[in-house]
PDB file of N, CA and C in Angstrom:
ATOM      1  N   ARG A 257     -35.939  -7.483   0.228  1.00 77.00           N
ATOM      2  CA  ARG A 257     -35.253  -8.232  -0.464  1.00 77.00           C
ATOM      3  C   ARG A 257     -33.495  -7.418  -0.736  1.00 77.00           C
ATOM      4  N   GLU A 258     -34.549  -6.564  -1.186  1.00 82.00           N
ATOM      5  CA  GLU A 258     -34.198  -5.495  -1.595  1.00 82.00           C
ATOM      6  C   GLU A 258     -33.319  -4.602  -1.163  1.00 82.00           C
ATOM      7  N   ALA A 259     -33.171  -3.853   0.115  1.00 87.00           N
ATOM      8  CA  ALA A 259     -32.578  -3.609   1.566  1.00 87.00           C
ATOM      9  C   ALA A 259     -31.532  -4.504   1.865  1.00 87.00           C
ATOM     10  N   VAL A 260     -31.263  -5.071   1.231  1.00 91.00           N
ATOM     11  CA  VAL A 260     -30.297  -6.264   1.877  1.00 91.00           C
ATOM     12  C   VAL A 260     -29.498  -6.175   0.390  1.00 91.00           C
ATOM     13  N   GLU A 261     -29.880  -6.573  -0.373  1.00 89.00           N
ATOM     14  CA  GLU A 261     -29.060  -6.204  -2.292  1.00 89.00           C
ATOM     15  C   GLU A 261     -28.431  -5.372  -2.295  1.00 89.00           C
ATOM     16  N   ASP A 262     -28.869  -4.487  -1.834  1.00 91.00           N
ATOM     17  CA  ASP A 262     -28.698  -2.538  -1.330  1.00 91.00           C
ATOM     18  C   ASP A 262     -27.580  -2.235  -0.432  1.00 91.00           C
ATOM     19  N   GLY A 263     -26.952  -3.246   0.211  1.00 91.00           N
ATOM     20  CA  GLY A 263     -25.867  -3.179   1.064  1.00 91.00           C
ATOM     21  C   GLY A 263     -26.960  -3.081   2.263  1.00 91.00           C
ATOM     22  N   GLY A 264     -27.813  -3.964   3.072  1.00 93.00           N
ATOM     23  CA  GLY A 264     -28.469  -3.945   4.263  1.00 93.00           C
ATOM     24  C   GLY A 264     -27.873  -5.031   5.381  1.00 93.00           C
ATOM     25  N   LEU A 265     -27.894  -5.056   5.957  1.00 96.00           N
ATOM     26  CA  LEU A 265     -27.615  -7.003   6.469  1.00 96.00           C
ATOM     27  C   LEU A 265     -28.397  -7.645   6.241  1.00 96.00           C
ATOM     28  N   ALA A 266     -29.759  -7.919   6.378  1.00 96.00           N
ATOM     29  CA  ALA A 266     -30.290  -8.526   7.060  1.00 96.00           C
ATOM     30  C   ALA A 266     -32.270  -8.306   6.738  1.00 96.00           C
ATOM     31  N   SER A 267     -32.459  -8.908   5.846  1.00 94.00           N
ATOM     32  CA  SER A 267     -34.149  -8.700   6.525  1.00 94.00           C
ATOM     33  C   SER A 267     -34.842  -9.618   6.063  1.00 94.00           C
ATOM     34  N   TYR A 268     -36.329 -10.028   6.957  1.00 93.00           N
ATOM     35  CA  TYR A 268     -37.244 -11.098   7.041  1.00 93.00           C
ATOM     36  C   TYR A 268     -38.280 -10.974   6.736  1.00 93.00           C
ATOM     37  N   GLY A 269     -39.110 -11.553   5.956  1.00 89.00           N
ATOM     38  CA  GLY A 269     -40.088 -10.306   5.737  1.00 89.00           C
ATOM     39  C   GLY A 269     -40.974 -11.147   5.081  1.00 89.00           C
ATOM     40  N   GLY A 270     -41.840 -10.652   4.277  1.00 84.00           N
ATOM     41  CA  GLY A 270     -43.032 -11.085   3.034  1.00 84.00           C
ATOM     42  C   GLY A 270     -42.139 -11.117   1.447  1.00 84.00           C
ATOM     43  N   ASP A 271     -43.296 -12.173   0.843  1.00 81.00           N
ATOM     44  CA  ASP A 271     -42.799 -11.948  -0.340  1.00 81.00           C
ATOM     45  C   ASP A 271     -43.593 -10.561  -0.604  1.00 81.00           C
ATOM     46  N   THR A 272     -42.720  -9.594  -1.995  1.00 81.00           N
ATOM     47  CA  THR A 272     -43.342  -8.486  -1.795  1.00 81.00           C
ATOM     48  C   THR A 272     -44.202  -8.569  -3.128  1.00 81.00           C
ATOM     49  N   TYR A 273     -42.369  -9.510  -3.866  1.00 82.00           N
ATOM     50  CA  TYR A 273     -43.776  -9.788  -4.862  1.00 82.00           C
ATOM     51  C   TYR A 273     -44.869 -10.530  -5.169  1.00 82.00           C
ATOM     52  N   PHE A 274     -44.962 -11.608  -4.733  1.00 84.00           N
ATOM     53  CA  PHE A 274     -46.791 -12.199  -4.264  1.00 84.00           C
ATOM     54  C   PHE A 274     -47.832 -10.727  -4.035  1.00 84.00           C
ATOM     55  N   THR A 275     -46.968 -10.323  -2.459  1.00 86.00           N
ATOM     56  CA  THR A 275     -48.317  -9.163  -1.823  1.00 86.00           C
ATOM     57  C   THR A 275     -48.577  -8.468  -3.384  1.00 86.00           C
ATOM     58  N   TRP A 276     -48.295  -7.512  -3.963  1.00 89.00           N
ATOM     59  CA  TRP A 276     -48.024  -6.878  -5.391  1.00 89.00           C
ATOM     60  C   TRP A 276     -49.456  -7.470  -5.924  1.00 89.00           C
ATOM     61  N   ARG A 277     -48.606  -8.569  -6.273  1.00 89.00           N
ATOM     62  CA  ARG A 277     -50.345  -9.434  -7.061  1.00 89.00           C
ATOM     63  C   ARG A 277     -50.916 -10.088  -6.570  1.00 89.00           C
ATOM     64  N   ARG A 278     -51.306  -9.888  -5.369  1.00 89.00           N
ATOM     65  CA  ARG A 278     -52.598  -9.755  -4.167  1.00 89.00           C
ATOM     66  C   ARG A 278     -53.279  -8.507  -4.756  1.00 89.00           C
ATOM     67  N   ALA A 279     -52.509  -7.708  -3.904  1.00 92.00           N
ATOM     68  CA  ALA A 279     -53.213  -6.281  -3.898  1.00 92.00           C
ATOM     69  C   ALA A 279     -53.596  -5.908  -5.660  1.00 92.00           C
ATOM     70  N   ALA A 280     -53.137  -5.918  -6.346  1.00 94.00           N
ATOM     71  CA  ALA A 280     -53.879  -6.198  -7.999  1.00 94.00           C
ATOM     72  C   ALA A 280     -55.489  -7.196  -7.944  1.00 94.00           C
ATOM     73  N   HIS A 281     -55.145  -8.181  -7.486  1.00 94.00           N
ATOM     74  CA  HIS A 281     -56.316  -8.776  -7.034  1.00 94.00           C
ATOM     75  C   HIS A 281     -57.431  -8.540  -6.755  1.00 94.00           C
ATOM     76  N   PHE A 282     -57.307  -7.764  -5.861  1.00 95.00           N
ATOM     77  CA  PHE A 282     -58.430  -6.898  -5.016  1.00 95.00           C
ATOM     78  C   PHE A 282     -58.723  -5.609  -5.698  1.00 95.00           C
ATOM     79  N   VAL A 283     -57.496  -5.212  -6.371  1.00 96.00           N
ATOM     80  CA  VAL A 283     -58.349  -3.010  -6.794  1.00 96.00           C
ATOM     81  C   VAL A 283     -58.786  -4.159  -7.876  1.00 96.00           C
ATOM     82  N   ASN A 284     -58.924  -5.199  -9.173  1.00 96.00           N
ATOM     83  CA  ASN A 284     -59.187  -5.892 -10.251  1.00 96.00           C
ATOM     84  C   ASN A 284     -60.948  -6.052  -9.500  1.00 96.00           C
ATOM     85  N   ARG A 285     -61.105  -7.334  -8.243  1.00 96.00           N
ATOM     86  CA  ARG A 285     -62.042  -6.900  -7.763  1.00 96.00           C
ATOM     87  C   ARG A 285     -62.939  -5.356  -6.965  1.00 96.00           C
ATOM     88  N   ILE A 286     -62.405  -5.319  -6.792  1.00 96.00           N
ATOM     89  CA  ILE A 286     -63.357  -3.693  -6.214  1.00 96.00           C
ATOM     90  C   ILE A 286     -63.333  -2.960  -7.900  1.00 96.00           C
ATOM     91  N   LEU A 287     -62.831  -2.823  -8.506  1.00 97.00           N
ATOM     92  CA  LEU A 287     -63.429  -2.268  -9.745  1.00 97.00           C
ATOM     93  C   LEU A 287     -64.526  -2.958 -11.378  1.00 97.00           C
ATOM     94  N   ALA A 288     -64.248  -4.699 -10.446  1.00 97.00           N
ATOM     95  CA  ALA A 288     -65.095  -4.872 -10.860  1.00 97.00           C
ATOM     96  C   ALA A 288     -66.734  -5.517  -9.907  1.00 97.00           C
ATOM     97  N   GLY A 289     -66.772  -4.049  -8.865  1.00 96.00           N
ATOM     98  CA  GLY A 289     -68.133  -3.863  -8.488  1.00 96.00           C
ATOM     99  C   GLY A 289     -68.123  -4.551  -7.097  1.00 96.00           C
ATOM    100  N   ALA A 290     -66.689  -5.244  -6.364  1.00 96.00           N
ATOM    101  CA  ALA A 290     -66.459  -5.690  -4.784  1.00 96.00           C
ATOM    102  C   ALA A 290     -66.533  -4.450  -4.406  1.00 96.00           C
ATOM    103  N   LYS A 291     -67.487  -5.013  -2.525  1.00 95.00           N
ATOM    104  CA  LYS A 291     -67.535  -3.177  -1.377  1.00 95.00           C
ATOM    105  C   LYS A 291     -66.272  -3.909  -1.054  1.00 95.00           C
ATOM    106  N   PRO A 292     -65.723  -3.187  -0.921  1.00 94.00           N
ATOM    107  CA  PRO A 292     -63.670  -3.576  -0.036  1.00 94.00           C
ATOM    108  C   PRO A 292     -64.460  -3.893   1.194  1.00 94.00           C
ATOM    109  N   GLY A 293     -65.628  -3.768   1.589  1.00 94.00           N
ATOM    110  CA  GLY A 293     -65.397  -3.988   3.202  1.00 94.00           C
ATOM    111  C   GLY A 293     -65.905  -6.150   3.197  1.00 94.00           C
ATOM    112  N   ASP A 294     -66.194  -6.155   1.610  1.00 94.00           N
ATOM    113  CA  ASP A 294     -67.020  -7.415   2.374  1.00 94.00           C
ATOM    114  C   ASP A 294     -65.866  -8.556   2.253  1.00 94.00           C
ATOM    115  N   LEU A 295     -64.095  -7.998   1.275  1.00 94.00           N
ATOM    116  CA  LEU A 295     -63.400  -8.011   0.792  1.00 94.00           C
ATOM    117  C   LEU A 295     -62.531  -9.044   2.050  1.00 94.00           C
ATOM    118  N   PRO A 296     -62.098 -10.488   2.202  1.00 93.00           N
ATOM    119  CA  PRO A 296     -62.089 -10.495   3.089  1.00 93.00           C
ATOM    120  C   PRO A 296     -59.939 -10.368   3.395  1.00 93.00           C
ATOM    121  N   VAL A 297     -59.433 -10.026   4.474  1.00 90.00           N
ATOM    122  CA  VAL A 297     -58.427  -9.414   4.911  1.00 90.00           C
ATOM    123  C   VAL A 297     -57.368 -11.075   5.025  1.00 90.00           C
ATOM    124  N   GLU A 298     -56.160 -10.840   4.101  1.00 86.00           N
ATOM    125  CA  GLU A 298     -55.111 -11.151   3.845  1.00 86.00           C
ATOM    126  C   GLU A 298     -53.905 -10.806   4.563  1.00 86.00           C
ATOM    127  N   LYS A 299     -53.094 -12.476   4.891  1.00 82.00           N
ATOM    128  CA  LYS A 299     -51.347 -12.254   5.465  1.00 82.00           C
ATOM    129  C   LYS A 299     -50.566 -12.858   4.376  1.00 82.00           C
ATOM    130  N   SER A 300     -49.463 -12.345   4.132  1.00 80.00           N
ATOM    131  CA  SER A 300     -48.917 -13.559   3.342  1.00 80.00           C
ATOM    132  C   SER A 300     -48.082 -14.339   4.055  1.00 80.00           C
ATOM    133  N   ASP A 301     -48.498 -15.654   2.955  1.00 82.00           N
ATOM    134  CA  ASP A 301     -47.662 -17.106   4.352  1.00 82.00           C
ATOM    135  C   ASP A 301     -46.536 -16.856   3.568  1.00 82.00           C
ATOM    136  N   ARG A 302     -45.956 -16.001   2.748  1.00 83.00           N
ATOM    137  CA  ARG A 302     -44.337 -16.851   2.252  1.00 83.00           C
ATOM    138  C   ARG A 302     -43.590 -15.705   2.500  1.00 83.00           C
ATOM    139  N   TYR A 303     -42.352 -16.198   3.018  1.00 88.00           N
ATOM    140  CA  TYR A 303     -41.388 -15.573   4.412  1.00 88.00           C
ATOM    141  C   TYR A 303     -39.973 -15.490   3.857  1.00 88.00           C
ATOM    142  N   TRP A 304     -39.439 -14.802   3.883  1.00 91.00           N
ATOM    143  CA  TRP A 304     -38.438 -15.155   3.301  1.00 91.00           C
ATOM    144  C   TRP A 304     -36.755 -14.273   4.023  1.00 91.00           C
ATOM    145  N   LEU A 305     -35.395 -14.794   4.188  1.00 95.00           N
ATOM    146  CA  LEU A 305     -34.803 -14.144   5.004  1.00 95.00           C
ATOM    147  C   LEU A 305     -33.710 -14.444   4.484  1.00 95.00           C
ATOM    148  N   MET A 306     -32.821 -12.973   3.918  1.00 95.00           N
ATOM    149  CA  MET A 306     -32.049 -12.610   2.906  1.00 95.00           C
ATOM    150  C   MET A 306     -30.781 -12.561   4.679  1.00 95.00           C
ATOM    151  N   LEU A 307     -29.905 -12.704   4.276  1.00 97.00           N
ATOM    152  CA  LEU A 307     -28.435 -12.477   4.523  1.00 97.00           C
ATOM    153  C   LEU A 307     -27.222 -12.131   3.906  1.00 97.00           C
ATOM    154  N   ASN A 308     -27.472 -11.195   4.315  1.00 96.00           N
ATOM    155  CA  ASN A 308     -25.594  -9.886   3.320  1.00 96.00           C
ATOM    156  C   ASN A 308     -24.134 -10.228   3.954  1.00 96.00           C
ATOM    157  N   ALA A 309     -23.741 -11.905   3.560  1.00 95.00           N
ATOM    158  CA  ALA A 309     -22.050 -12.041   4.304  1.00 95.00           C
ATOM    159  C   ALA A 309     -21.290 -10.682   3.951  1.00 95.00           C
ATOM    160  N   ARG A 310     -21.634 -10.007   2.323  1.00 94.00           N
ATOM    161  CA  ARG A 310     -20.583  -9.223   2.027  1.00 94.00           C
ATOM    162  C   ARG A 310     -20.605  -8.312   3.946  1.00 94.00           C
ATOM    163  N   ARG A 311     -21.335  -7.489   4.152  1.00 95.00           N
ATOM    164  CA  ARG A 311     -22.366  -6.639   4.281  1.00 95.00           C
ATOM    165  C   ARG A 311     -21.708  -7.544   6.675  1.00 95.00           C
ATOM    166  N   ALA A 312     -21.989  -8.470   6.736  1.00 96.00           N
ATOM    167  CA  ALA A 312     -21.798  -8.608   8.030  1.00 96.00           C
ATOM    168  C   ALA A 312     -19.818  -9.345   8.091  1.00 96.00           C
ATOM    169  N   ARG A 313     -18.840  -8.885   7.174  1.00 95.00           N
ATOM    170  CA  ARG A 313     -18.216  -8.907   6.947  1.00 95.00           C
ATOM    171  C   ARG A 313     -17.208  -7.662   7.246  1.00 95.00           C
ATOM    172  N   ALA A 314     -17.934  -6.586   6.852  1.00 95.00           N
ATOM    173  CA  ALA A 314     -16.880  -4.838   7.040  1.00 95.00           C
ATOM    174  C   ALA A 314     -17.423  -4.437   8.805  1.00 95.00           C
ATOM    175  N   LEU A 315     -18.599  -5.151   8.731  1.00 96.00           N
ATOM    176  CA  LEU A 315     -18.847  -4.766   9.951  1.00 96.00           C
ATOM    177  C   LEU A 315     -17.978  -6.008  11.023  1.00 96.00           C
ATOM    178  N   GLY A 316     -17.866  -6.563  10.463  1.00 96.00           N
ATOM    179  CA  GLY A 316     -17.452  -7.397  11.658  1.00 96.00           C
ATOM    180  C   GLY A 316     -18.319  -8.270  12.973  1.00 96.00           C
ATOM    181  N   ILE A 317     -19.107  -8.439  11.556  1.00 94.00           N
ATOM    182  CA  ILE A 317     -19.766 -10.114  12.568  1.00 94.00           C
ATOM    183  C   ILE A 317     -19.692 -10.522  11.805  1.00 94.00           C
ATOM    184  N   SER A 318     -20.223 -11.704  12.233  1.00 95.00           N
ATOM    185  CA  SER A 318     -20.244 -13.000  12.598  1.00 95.00           C
ATOM    186  C   SER A 318     -21.184 -14.272  12.166  1.00 95.00           C
ATOM    187  N   ILE A 319     -21.869 -14.154  11.466  1.00 95.00           N
ATOM    188  CA  ILE A 319     -23.917 -15.007  10.800  1.00 95.00           C
ATOM    189  C   ILE A 319     -22.463 -16.324  11.581  1.00 95.00           C
ATOM    190  N   PRO A 320     -23.799 -17.479  12.107  1.00 96.00           N
ATOM    191  CA  PRO A 320     -23.520 -18.311  12.761  1.00 96.00           C
ATOM    192  C   PRO A 320     -24.695 -19.042  12.163  1.00 96.00           C
ATOM    193  N   THR A 321     -23.680 -20.377  11.566  1.00 95.00           N
ATOM    194  CA  THR A 321     -23.810 -21.275  10.889  1.00 95.00           C
ATOM    195  C   THR A 321     -25.281 -21.770  10.576  1.00 95.00           C
ATOM    196  N   ALA A 322     -25.769 -21.651  12.040  1.00 96.00           N
ATOM    197  CA  ALA A 322     -27.035 -22.377  11.579  1.00 96.00           C
ATOM    198  C   ALA A 322     -27.931 -20.972  11.327  1.00 96.00           C
ATOM    199  N   LEU A 323     -28.300 -19.725  11.360  1.00 96.00           N
ATOM    200  CA  LEU A 323     -28.926 -18.968  10.316  1.00 96.00           C
ATOM    201  C   LEU A 323     -28.160 -19.228   9.149  1.00 96.00           C
ATOM    202  N   ARG A 324     -27.195 -19.307   8.454  1.00 95.00           N
ATOM    203  CA  ARG A 324     -27.268 -18.860   7.721  1.00 95.00           C
ATOM    204  C   ARG A 324     -27.672 -20.140   7.194  1.00 95.00           C
ATOM    205  N   GLN A 325     -28.115 -21.377   7.584  1.00 95.00           N
ATOM    206  CA  GLN A 325     -28.640 -22.429   6.467  1.00 95.00           C
ATOM    207  C   GLN A 325     -30.137 -22.284   6.815  1.00 95.00           C
ATOM    208  N   ARG A 326     -29.890 -21.683   7.625  1.00 96.00           N
ATOM    209  CA  ARG A 326     -31.742 -21.688   7.452  1.00 96.00           C
ATOM    210  C   ARG A 326     -31.882 -20.410   6.705  1.00 96.00           C
ATOM    211  N   ALA A 327     -31.484 -19.555   6.178  1.00 96.00           N
ATOM    212  CA  ALA A 327     -31.509 -18.178   5.225  1.00 96.00           C
ATOM    213  C   ALA A 327     -32.268 -18.810   4.232  1.00 96.00           C
ATOM    214  N   ASP A 328     -32.724 -18.201   2.892  1.00 94.00           N
ATOM    215  CA  ASP A 328     -33.793 -18.279   2.237  1.00 94.00           C
ATOM    216  C   ASP A 328     -32.123 -18.122   1.321  1.00 94.00           C
ATOM    217  N   GLU A 329     -31.300 -17.304   1.190  1.00 94.00           N
ATOM    218  CA  GLU A 329     -30.466 -16.649   0.197  1.00 94.00           C
ATOM    219  C   GLU A 329     -29.512 -16.266   1.083  1.00 94.00           C
ATOM    220  N   VAL A 330     -28.342 -16.357   0.222  1.00 95.00           N
ATOM    221  CA  VAL A 330     -27.185 -15.202   1.712  1.00 95.00           C
ATOM    222  C   VAL A 330     -26.638 -14.747   0.232  1.00 95.00           C
ATOM    223  N   ILE A 331     -25.980 -13.517   0.099  1.00 93.00           N
ATOM    224  CA  ILE A 331     -25.253 -13.146  -0.907  1.00 93.00           C
ATOM    225  C   ILE A 331     -23.791 -12.871   0.228  1.00 93.00           C
ATOM    226  N   ASP A 332     -23.295 -13.596  -0.693  1.00 86.00           N
ATOM    227  CA  ASP A 332     -21.826 -12.986  -0.605  1.00 86.00           C
ATOM    228  C   ASP A 332     -20.598 -11.951  -1.584  1.00 86.00           C
TER     229      ASP A 332
END
C-alpha cells in the first residue's frame, strides 16, 4: 500500500497492519514462555489490490475497467 501511495503503479499483497499485529501476538507468547518451534505458522488471509490511476496516466497506461472494479482502492 505504501509504495502505491508514494507513486507506485500497483500493489497486491497482505495487510501489513494485520501482519504486524499478529507478529506482536507471537512475540508476546514467546516472552510468556512459549517455545518458538511450538507456535503455528500463519499466513495472511487478507490481501489488498491497490492501483494508482494518476501514475498510470503519467505512464500512458490504461487500467482495464475489470481490474479497477476488483481493486480494493484506486488512487486518482
